[in-house]
Structures are given as C-alpha cells and as structure tokens.
Amino acid sequence: MERSEHVALARTYIAASVRLEADGIHQLAAEAVWGAANLAAEACRHARRLGHGNVAEKRRLIRELAAADTREPDLEFSFHQAQVRLHNHFYTNRLTAEQAFHWLALGRAFVERLLQISETPSNQADLL
C-alpha cells in the first residue's frame, strides 16, 4: 500500500469506530482506532519513503515526529496510550463506557494529527 491508501483506510477505520461506539461496541471501536493509528504511522513512514515498519520502527518515527511537534498531548504518549488503552481493551474489555469514550476520542485526535503530518509537504521525503 502507498501513503494515500494508508490515509484512506485509516479514515475508514476511524469512521467505523464512530459507528461501532454509537452502537455500544467499544471493544471493536477501540481496535479500529488502534488499527487507524498504525495505518497513520505507516502513512507518515511512506511520506518519508521509509516503507512499512514494525511497531518498534513506528515508535521510533513517532519519537522523531514528537521532537518536531510540541503540541499536547505528546505524540509518543498518544501512540503508547492507543496501544495500552485501546488495543488492550479489544482483548480485555477492561475500560468502562466512559473510559472508552475518553480514550477513543484521544485516539481519534492522535490519528488525525498523524494523518495531517503525513500530508504536510515539509514532512515528506522529497522536501527534507
């Protein structure tokens, strides 16, 4: 997949997560946001012509992006929370509906930030 395909699929996952949450299916909504976060990280990697990466490589890229993006919440924190709150919720169902609502909103905002970064010319390899 190319950057634009990762972006489109991440947006599809985010839209699905909203519908799933509205239907009360928080576990699957959480996994959709975690999937979108991974796709958005891949879009950023592709923007820099890095190709696909594993979680450690995505985490390394997020660390680099966080150094340049000082807005809160921190990108590294957001990626970590998407994994430990949302991805884990898919398997454990430990979040209450209120907690899921909170972490889903933060996860979606994180994905949107990554997608914006991937689409910003200054973050793309040919301009670095």
PDB file of C-alpha atoms in Angstrom:
ATOM      1  CA  MET A   1       0.000   0.000   0.000  1.00  0.00           C
ATOM      2  CA  GLU A   2       1.058   3.572  -0.623  1.00  0.00           C
ATOM      3  CA  ARG A   3       0.688   6.635   1.631  1.00  0.00           C
ATOM      4  CA  SER A   4      -2.648   7.657   0.139  1.00  0.00           C
ATOM      5  CA  GLU A   5      -4.049   4.149   0.626  1.00  0.00           C
ATOM      6  CA  HIS A   6      -2.956   4.118   4.280  1.00  0.00           C
ATOM      7  CA  VAL A   7      -4.604   7.528   4.772  1.00  0.00           C
ATOM      8  CA  ALA A   8      -7.856   6.418   3.159  1.00  0.00           C
ATOM      9  CA  LEU A   9      -8.003   3.182   5.144  1.00  0.00           C
ATOM     10  CA  ALA A  10      -7.194   4.976   8.414  1.00  0.00           C
ATOM     11  CA  ARG A  11     -10.082   7.364   7.761  1.00  0.00           C
ATOM     12  CA  THR A  12     -12.344   4.377   7.029  1.00  0.00           C
ATOM     13  CA  TYR A  13     -11.329   2.757  10.331  1.00  0.00           C
ATOM     14  CA  ILE A  14     -11.983   5.997  12.228  1.00  0.00           C
ATOM     15  CA  ALA A  15     -15.445   6.310  10.667  1.00  0.00           C
ATOM     16  CA  ALA A  16     -16.148   2.675  11.546  1.00  0.00           C
ATOM     17  CA  SER A  17     -15.015   3.277  15.133  1.00  0.00           C
ATOM     18  CA  VAL A  18     -17.531   6.106  15.474  1.00  0.00           C
ATOM     19  CA  ARG A  19     -20.358   3.869  14.255  1.00  0.00           C
ATOM     20  CA  LEU A  20     -19.254   0.997  16.485  1.00  0.00           C
ATOM     21  CA  GLU A  21     -19.040   3.241  19.525  1.00  0.00           C
ATOM     22  CA  ALA A  22     -22.516   4.617  18.800  1.00  0.00           C
ATOM     23  CA  ASP A  23     -23.757   1.014  18.768  1.00  0.00           C
ATOM     24  CA  GLY A  24     -22.078   0.344  22.123  1.00  0.00           C
ATOM     25  CA  ILE A  25     -19.422  -1.960  20.665  1.00  0.00           C
ATOM     26  CA  HIS A  26     -16.468  -0.298  22.405  1.00  0.00           C
ATOM     27  CA  GLN A  27     -14.013  -3.183  22.116  1.00  0.00           C
ATOM     28  CA  LEU A  28     -14.174  -3.281  18.350  1.00  0.00           C
ATOM     29  CA  ALA A  29     -14.239   0.533  18.136  1.00  0.00           C
ATOM     30  CA  ALA A  30     -11.030   0.574  20.203  1.00  0.00           C
ATOM     31  CA  GLU A  31      -9.315  -1.888  17.873  1.00  0.00           C
ATOM     32  CA  ALA A  32     -10.436   0.136  14.849  1.00  0.00           C
ATOM     33  CA  VAL A  33      -8.755   3.228  16.321  1.00  0.00           C
ATOM     34  CA  TRP A  34      -5.597   1.240  17.117  1.00  0.00           C
ATOM     35  CA  GLY A  35      -5.601  -0.036  13.529  1.00  0.00           C
ATOM     36  CA  ALA A  36      -6.077   3.509  12.249  1.00  0.00           C
ATOM     37  CA  ALA A  37      -3.141   4.656  14.397  1.00  0.00           C
ATOM     38  CA  ASN A  38      -0.928   2.022  12.808  1.00  0.00           C
ATOM     39  CA  LEU A  39      -2.107   2.963   9.330  1.00  0.00           C
ATOM     40  CA  ALA A  40      -1.492   6.648  10.052  1.00  0.00           C
ATOM     41  CA  ALA A  41       2.023   5.841  11.271  1.00  0.00           C
ATOM     42  CA  GLU A  42       2.593   3.895   8.051  1.00  0.00           C
ATOM     43  CA  ALA A  43       1.357   6.909   6.070  1.00  0.00           C
ATOM     44  CA  CYS A  44       3.993   9.020   7.841  1.00  0.00           C
ATOM     45  CA  ARG A  45       6.644   6.408   7.084  1.00  0.00           C
ATOM     46  CA  HIS A  46       5.648   6.368   3.421  1.00  0.00           C
ATOM     47  CA  ALA A  47       5.693  10.169   3.293  1.00  0.00           C
ATOM     48  CA  ARG A  48       9.358   9.888   4.268  1.00  0.00           C
ATOM     49  CA  ARG A  49       9.928   6.981   1.874  1.00  0.00           C
ATOM     50  CA  LEU A  50      10.694   4.586   4.711  1.00  0.00           C
ATOM     51  CA  GLY A  51       8.302   1.834   3.633  1.00  0.00           C
ATOM     52  CA  HIS A  52       6.475  -0.428   6.038  1.00  0.00           C
ATOM     53  CA  GLY A  53       7.715  -0.807   9.587  1.00  0.00           C
ATOM     54  CA  ASN A  54       7.159  -2.888  12.665  1.00  0.00           C
ATOM     55  CA  VAL A  55       5.896  -1.416  15.937  1.00  0.00           C
ATOM     56  CA  ALA A  56       9.424  -0.535  17.116  1.00  0.00           C
ATOM     57  CA  GLU A  57      10.137   1.295  13.855  1.00  0.00           C
ATOM     58  CA  LYS A  58       6.806   3.120  14.080  1.00  0.00           C
ATOM     59  CA  ARG A  59       7.585   4.074  17.677  1.00  0.00           C
ATOM     60  CA  ARG A  60      10.994   5.423  16.564  1.00  0.00           C
ATOM     61  CA  LEU A  61       9.331   7.548  13.869  1.00  0.00           C
ATOM     62  CA  ILE A  62       6.721   8.805  16.348  1.00  0.00           C
ATOM     63  CA  ARG A  63       9.595   9.833  18.659  1.00  0.00           C
ATOM     64  CA  GLU A  64      11.176  11.821  15.805  1.00  0.00           C
ATOM     65  CA  LEU A  65       7.847  13.443  14.937  1.00  0.00           C
ATOM     66  CA  ALA A  66       7.241  14.290  18.606  1.00  0.00           C
ATOM     67  CA  ALA A  67      10.543  16.182  18.725  1.00  0.00           C
ATOM     68  CA  ALA A  68       9.237  18.489  15.986  1.00  0.00           C
ATOM     69  CA  ASP A  69       5.608  18.659  17.180  1.00  0.00           C
ATOM     70  CA  THR A  70       5.432  20.045  20.704  1.00  0.00           C
ATOM     71  CA  ARG A  71       1.634  20.238  20.932  1.00  0.00           C
ATOM     72  CA  GLU A  72      -0.137  18.404  23.718  1.00  0.00           C
ATOM     73  CA  PRO A  73      -0.782  15.605  24.146  1.00  0.00           C
ATOM     74  CA  ASP A  74       2.642  14.386  23.161  1.00  0.00           C
ATOM     75  CA  LEU A  75       2.708  12.100  20.120  1.00  0.00           C
ATOM     76  CA  GLU A  76       4.708   9.410  21.927  1.00  0.00           C
ATOM     77  CA  PHE A  77       2.259   9.447  24.825  1.00  0.00           C
ATOM     78  CA  SER A  78      -0.656   9.259  22.385  1.00  0.00           C
ATOM     79  CA  PHE A  79       0.782   6.292  20.473  1.00  0.00           C
ATOM     80  CA  HIS A  80       1.531   4.476  23.721  1.00  0.00           C
ATOM     81  CA  GLN A  81      -1.960   5.140  25.074  1.00  0.00           C
ATOM     82  CA  ALA A  82      -3.562   3.961  21.844  1.00  0.00           C
ATOM     83  CA  GLN A  83      -1.725   0.691  22.305  1.00  0.00           C
ATOM     84  CA  VAL A  84      -2.136   0.135  26.043  1.00  0.00           C
ATOM     85  CA  ARG A  85      -5.653   1.531  26.380  1.00  0.00           C
ATOM     86  CA  LEU A  86      -7.380   0.842  23.061  1.00  0.00           C
ATOM     87  CA  HIS A  87      -5.571  -2.179  21.641  1.00  0.00           C
ATOM     88  CA  ASN A  88      -5.538  -3.889  25.035  1.00  0.00           C
ATOM     89  CA  HIS A  89      -9.226  -3.086  25.548  1.00  0.00           C
ATOM     90  CA  PHE A  90     -10.003  -5.161  22.472  1.00  0.00           C
ATOM     91  CA  TYR A  91      -8.621  -8.216  24.284  1.00  0.00           C
ATOM     92  CA  THR A  92      -9.510  -7.456  27.896  1.00  0.00           C
ATOM     93  CA  ASN A  93     -12.693  -5.312  27.829  1.00  0.00           C
ATOM     94  CA  ARG A  94     -11.387  -3.534  30.934  1.00  0.00           C
ATOM     95  CA  LEU A  95     -12.489   0.013  30.033  1.00  0.00           C
ATOM     96  CA  THR A  96     -15.840   1.293  31.189  1.00  0.00           C
ATOM     97  CA  ALA A  97     -18.028   3.006  28.605  1.00  0.00           C
ATOM     98  CA  GLU A  98     -16.889   6.380  29.978  1.00  0.00           C
ATOM     99  CA  GLN A  99     -13.217   5.419  29.833  1.00  0.00           C
ATOM    100  CA  ALA A 100     -13.650   4.034  26.324  1.00  0.00           C
ATOM    101  CA  PHE A 101     -15.311   7.290  25.253  1.00  0.00           C
ATOM    102  CA  HIS A 102     -12.336   9.262  26.599  1.00  0.00           C
ATOM    103  CA  TRP A 103      -9.592   7.098  25.079  1.00  0.00           C
ATOM    104  CA  LEU A 104     -11.406   6.708  21.757  1.00  0.00           C
ATOM    105  CA  ALA A 105     -11.640  10.496  21.426  1.00  0.00           C
ATOM    106  CA  LEU A 106      -7.946  10.918  22.222  1.00  0.00           C
ATOM    107  CA  GLY A 107      -7.028   8.093  19.868  1.00  0.00           C
ATOM    108  CA  ARG A 108      -9.011   9.611  17.016  1.00  0.00           C
ATOM    109  CA  ALA A 109      -7.378  13.005  17.604  1.00  0.00           C
ATOM    110  CA  PHE A 110      -3.960  11.313  17.548  1.00  0.00           C
ATOM    111  CA  VAL A 111      -4.747   9.591  14.254  1.00  0.00           C
ATOM    112  CA  GLU A 112      -5.874  12.877  12.747  1.00  0.00           C
ATOM    113  CA  ARG A 113      -2.635  14.557  13.816  1.00  0.00           C
ATOM    114  CA  LEU A 114      -0.576  11.798  12.215  1.00  0.00           C
ATOM    115  CA  LEU A 115      -2.603  11.996   9.014  1.00  0.00           C
ATOM    116  CA  GLN A 116      -2.061  15.747   8.897  1.00  0.00           C
ATOM    117  CA  ILE A 117       1.668  15.222   9.415  1.00  0.00           C
ATOM    118  CA  SER A 118       1.759  12.652   6.603  1.00  0.00           C
ATOM    119  CA  GLU A 119       0.045  15.118   4.273  1.00  0.00           C
ATOM    120  CA  THR A 120       2.235  18.119   5.164  1.00  0.00           C
ATOM    121  CA  PRO A 121       4.837  18.726   2.442  1.00  0.00           C
ATOM    122  CA  SER A 122       7.549  19.649   4.959  1.00  0.00           C
ATOM    123  CA  ASN A 123       7.306  16.117   6.394  1.00  0.00           C
ATOM    124  CA  GLN A 124       7.710  14.372   3.059  1.00  0.00           C
ATOM    125  CA  ALA A 125      10.996  12.854   1.923  1.00  0.00           C
ATOM    126  CA  ASP A 126      11.417  14.825  -1.282  1.00  0.00           C
ATOM    127  CA  LEU A 127      11.379  18.077   0.700  1.00  0.00           C
ATOM    128  CA  LEU A 128      13.507  17.020   3.695  1.00  0.00           C
TER     129      LEU A 128
END
